[in-house]
Short mmCIF file of C-alpha atoms in Angstrom, two decimals:
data_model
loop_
_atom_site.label_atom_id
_atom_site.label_comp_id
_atom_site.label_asym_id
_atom_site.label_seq_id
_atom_site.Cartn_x
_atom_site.Cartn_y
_atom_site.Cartn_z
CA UNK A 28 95.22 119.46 112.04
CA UNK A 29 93.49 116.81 111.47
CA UNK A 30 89.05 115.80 111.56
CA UNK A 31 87.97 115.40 114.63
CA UNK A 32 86.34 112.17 113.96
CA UNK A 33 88.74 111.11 110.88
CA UNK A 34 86.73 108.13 109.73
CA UNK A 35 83.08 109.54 109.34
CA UNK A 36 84.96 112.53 107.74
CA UNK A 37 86.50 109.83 105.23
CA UNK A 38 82.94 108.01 105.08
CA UNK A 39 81.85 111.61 103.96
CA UNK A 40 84.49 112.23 101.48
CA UNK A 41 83.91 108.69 100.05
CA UNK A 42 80.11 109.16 99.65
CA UNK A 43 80.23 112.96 97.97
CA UNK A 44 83.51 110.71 95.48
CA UNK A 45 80.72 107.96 94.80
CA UNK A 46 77.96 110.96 93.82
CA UNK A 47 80.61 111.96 91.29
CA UNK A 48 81.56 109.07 89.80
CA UNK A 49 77.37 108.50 89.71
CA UNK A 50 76.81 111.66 87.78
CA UNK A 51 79.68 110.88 85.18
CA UNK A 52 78.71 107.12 84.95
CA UNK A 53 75.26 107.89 83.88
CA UNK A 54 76.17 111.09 81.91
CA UNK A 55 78.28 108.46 79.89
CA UNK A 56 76.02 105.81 79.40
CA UNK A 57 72.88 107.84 78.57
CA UNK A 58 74.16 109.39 74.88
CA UNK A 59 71.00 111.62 75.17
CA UNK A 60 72.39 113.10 78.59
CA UNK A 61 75.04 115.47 77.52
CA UNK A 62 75.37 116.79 81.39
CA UNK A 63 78.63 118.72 80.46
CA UNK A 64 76.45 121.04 78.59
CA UNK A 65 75.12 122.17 82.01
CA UNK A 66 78.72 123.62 82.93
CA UNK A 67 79.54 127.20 83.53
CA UNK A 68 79.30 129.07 79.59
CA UNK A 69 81.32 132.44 79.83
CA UNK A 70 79.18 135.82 79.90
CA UNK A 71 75.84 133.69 78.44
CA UNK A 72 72.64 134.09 81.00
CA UNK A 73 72.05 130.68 79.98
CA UNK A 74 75.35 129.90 81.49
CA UNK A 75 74.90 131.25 85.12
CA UNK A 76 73.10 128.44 85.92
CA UNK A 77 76.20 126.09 85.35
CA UNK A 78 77.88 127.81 88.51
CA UNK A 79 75.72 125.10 90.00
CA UNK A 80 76.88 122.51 87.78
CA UNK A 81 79.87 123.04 86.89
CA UNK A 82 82.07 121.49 89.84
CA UNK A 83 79.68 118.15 89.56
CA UNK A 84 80.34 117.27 85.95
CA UNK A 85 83.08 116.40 84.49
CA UNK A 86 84.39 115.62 80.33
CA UNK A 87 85.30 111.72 81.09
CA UNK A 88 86.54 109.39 83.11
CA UNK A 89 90.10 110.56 83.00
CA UNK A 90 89.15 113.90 84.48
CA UNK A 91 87.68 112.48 87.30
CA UNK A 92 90.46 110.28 87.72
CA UNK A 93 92.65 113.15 88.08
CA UNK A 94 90.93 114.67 90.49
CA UNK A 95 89.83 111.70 92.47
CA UNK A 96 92.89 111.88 95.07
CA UNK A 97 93.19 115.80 95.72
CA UNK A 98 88.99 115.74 96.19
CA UNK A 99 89.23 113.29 98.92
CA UNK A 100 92.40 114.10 100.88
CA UNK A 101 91.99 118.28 100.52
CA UNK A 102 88.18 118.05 101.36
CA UNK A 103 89.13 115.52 104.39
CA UNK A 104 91.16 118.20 105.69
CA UNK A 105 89.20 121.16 105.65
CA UNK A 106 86.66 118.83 107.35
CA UNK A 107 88.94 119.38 110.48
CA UNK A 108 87.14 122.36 110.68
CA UNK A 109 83.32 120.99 111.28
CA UNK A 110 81.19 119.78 108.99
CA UNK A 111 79.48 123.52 108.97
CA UNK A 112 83.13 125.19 108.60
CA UNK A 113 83.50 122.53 105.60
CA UNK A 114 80.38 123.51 103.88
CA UNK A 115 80.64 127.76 104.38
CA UNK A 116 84.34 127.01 102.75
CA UNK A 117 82.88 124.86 100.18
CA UNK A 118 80.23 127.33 99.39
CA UNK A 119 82.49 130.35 99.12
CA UNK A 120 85.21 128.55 96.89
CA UNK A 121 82.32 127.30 94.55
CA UNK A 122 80.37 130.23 94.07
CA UNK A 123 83.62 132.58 94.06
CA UNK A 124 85.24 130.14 91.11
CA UNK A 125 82.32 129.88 89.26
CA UNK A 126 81.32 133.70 89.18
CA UNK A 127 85.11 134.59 88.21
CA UNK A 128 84.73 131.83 85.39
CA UNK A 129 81.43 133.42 84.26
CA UNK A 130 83.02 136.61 84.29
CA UNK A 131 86.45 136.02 82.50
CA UNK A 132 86.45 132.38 81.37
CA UNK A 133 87.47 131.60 77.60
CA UNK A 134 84.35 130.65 75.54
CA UNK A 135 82.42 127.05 75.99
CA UNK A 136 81.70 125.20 78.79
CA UNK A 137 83.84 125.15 82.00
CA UNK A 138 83.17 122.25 84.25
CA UNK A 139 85.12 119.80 86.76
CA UNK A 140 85.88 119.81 90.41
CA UNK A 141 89.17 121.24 90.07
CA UNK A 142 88.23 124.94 90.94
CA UNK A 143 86.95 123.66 94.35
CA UNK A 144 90.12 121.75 94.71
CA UNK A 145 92.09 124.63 94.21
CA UNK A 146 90.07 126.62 96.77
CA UNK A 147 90.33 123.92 99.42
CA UNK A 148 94.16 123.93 98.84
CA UNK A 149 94.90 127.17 98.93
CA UNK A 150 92.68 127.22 102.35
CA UNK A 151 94.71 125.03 104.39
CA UNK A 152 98.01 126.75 102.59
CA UNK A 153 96.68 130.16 104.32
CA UNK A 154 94.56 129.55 106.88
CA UNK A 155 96.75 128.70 109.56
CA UNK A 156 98.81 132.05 109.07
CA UNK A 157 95.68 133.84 109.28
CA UNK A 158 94.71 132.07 112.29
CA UNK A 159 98.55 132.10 113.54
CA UNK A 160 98.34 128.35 114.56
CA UNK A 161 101.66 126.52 114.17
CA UNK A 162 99.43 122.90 113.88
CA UNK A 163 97.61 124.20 110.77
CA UNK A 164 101.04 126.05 109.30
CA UNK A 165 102.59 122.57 109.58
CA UNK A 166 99.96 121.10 107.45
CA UNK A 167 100.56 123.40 104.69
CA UNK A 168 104.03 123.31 104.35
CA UNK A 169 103.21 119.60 104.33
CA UNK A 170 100.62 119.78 101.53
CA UNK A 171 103.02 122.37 99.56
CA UNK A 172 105.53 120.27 99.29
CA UNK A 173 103.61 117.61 98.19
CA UNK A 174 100.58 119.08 95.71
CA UNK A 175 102.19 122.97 95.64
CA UNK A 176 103.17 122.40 91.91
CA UNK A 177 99.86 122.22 90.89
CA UNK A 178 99.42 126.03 92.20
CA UNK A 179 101.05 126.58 88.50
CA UNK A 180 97.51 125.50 87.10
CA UNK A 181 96.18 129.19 88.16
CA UNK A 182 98.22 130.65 84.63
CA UNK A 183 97.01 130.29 81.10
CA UNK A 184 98.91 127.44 79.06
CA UNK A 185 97.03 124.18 78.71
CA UNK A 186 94.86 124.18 76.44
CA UNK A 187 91.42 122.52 76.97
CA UNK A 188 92.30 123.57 81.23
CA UNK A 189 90.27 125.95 82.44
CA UNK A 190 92.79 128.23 84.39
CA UNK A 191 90.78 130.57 85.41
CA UNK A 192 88.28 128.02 87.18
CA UNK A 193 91.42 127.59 89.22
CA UNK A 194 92.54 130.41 89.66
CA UNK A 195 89.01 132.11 90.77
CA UNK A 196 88.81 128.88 93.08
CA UNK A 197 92.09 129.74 94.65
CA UNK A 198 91.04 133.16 95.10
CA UNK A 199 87.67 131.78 96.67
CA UNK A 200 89.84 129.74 99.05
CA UNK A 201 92.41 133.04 99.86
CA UNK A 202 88.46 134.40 100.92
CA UNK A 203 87.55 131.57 102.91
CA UNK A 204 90.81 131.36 105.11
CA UNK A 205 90.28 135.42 105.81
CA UNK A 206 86.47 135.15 106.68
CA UNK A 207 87.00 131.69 108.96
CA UNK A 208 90.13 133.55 110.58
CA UNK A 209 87.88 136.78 111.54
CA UNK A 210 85.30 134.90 112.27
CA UNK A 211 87.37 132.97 115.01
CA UNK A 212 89.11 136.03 116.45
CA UNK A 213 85.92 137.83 116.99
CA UNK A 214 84.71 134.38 118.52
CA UNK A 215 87.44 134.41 120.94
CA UNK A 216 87.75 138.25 121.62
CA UNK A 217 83.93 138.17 122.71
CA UNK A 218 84.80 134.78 125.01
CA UNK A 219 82.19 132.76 122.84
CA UNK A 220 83.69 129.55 121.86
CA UNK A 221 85.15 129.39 118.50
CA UNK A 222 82.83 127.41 116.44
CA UNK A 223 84.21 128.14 113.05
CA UNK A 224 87.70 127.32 114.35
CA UNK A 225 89.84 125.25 112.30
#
């Protein structure tokens, strides 16, 4: 399924892209900046506030290179929902990711986009067999057989990757699919109309 109105959605995607490549452009230019220091540090109070952060910086231009292409095409899509189905999904893969990261996440600073990418894939993987629509099912086999290896990026291995900002993400996303999909049937079961549908 795709946006309802597929070119603002783009416009969108394009504009929240240009306020990332922004934040890294003047955290590289600025030597006094040191944004990364803002992302999420494991079990530290001083770190809770990078749950914030975190997703918005990133360690240099080749990390936001690599996730440059999954941030606008995933996000696009779960725009097919609305633009206030977009941000509740958003909101629960970002504060889901970064908690779990908080909680569990190997020691110094955990930041990048990649969590939230995770949580918007894993989204549109699930949500159509929670919502048992055949359109949205389509899409993820689509998107699995495209981007499912990077599901392997949940597990330990790389070093310098923060797995478990992904895998907390994807679990954030697994959330987001169940609470959109109960949220629907209860709008149709009650006759409303199904504003969160996807």
């Amino acid at each position: 399924m795709l946006p309802a109105n597929p070119l603002r959605a783009a416009v969108g995607m394009l504009l929240a892209t240009a306020a990332l490549y922004g934040i890294e452009f003047y955290d590289q230019v600025d030597p006094t900046a040191d944004l990364d220091r803002n992302g999420i540090l494991p079990r530290e109070v001083d770190g809770l506030d990078g749950i914030l952060w975190a997703p918005l910086l990133h360690g240099d231009w080749s990390h936001l290179w690599a996730n440059t292409l999954p941030f606008l095409v995933l996000g696009w899509l779960v725009l097919a929902g609305g633009l206030a189905q977009f941000l509740a999904v958003t909101a629960t893969v970002w504060v889901v990711g970064g908690l779990g990261t908080w909680l569990v996440g190997a020691p110094g600073f955990h930041i990048g986009m990649s969590g939230v990418i995770f949580g918007w894939m894993v989204f549109l993987l699930v949500r159509g067999f929670f919502q048992r629509s055949v359109a949205q099912v389509l899409v993820a086999v689509v998107l699995f057989f495209y981007w499912g290896g990077m599901l392997w990026g949940v597990l330990p291995g790389q070093p310098g990757i923060s797995w478990e900002g992904h895998l907390f993400g994807a679990l954030g996303g697994l959330l987001a699919a169940w609470l959109v999909a109960r949220s629907t049937r209860r709008h149709v079961s009650s006759g409303d109309p199904g504003t969160l549908a996807g």
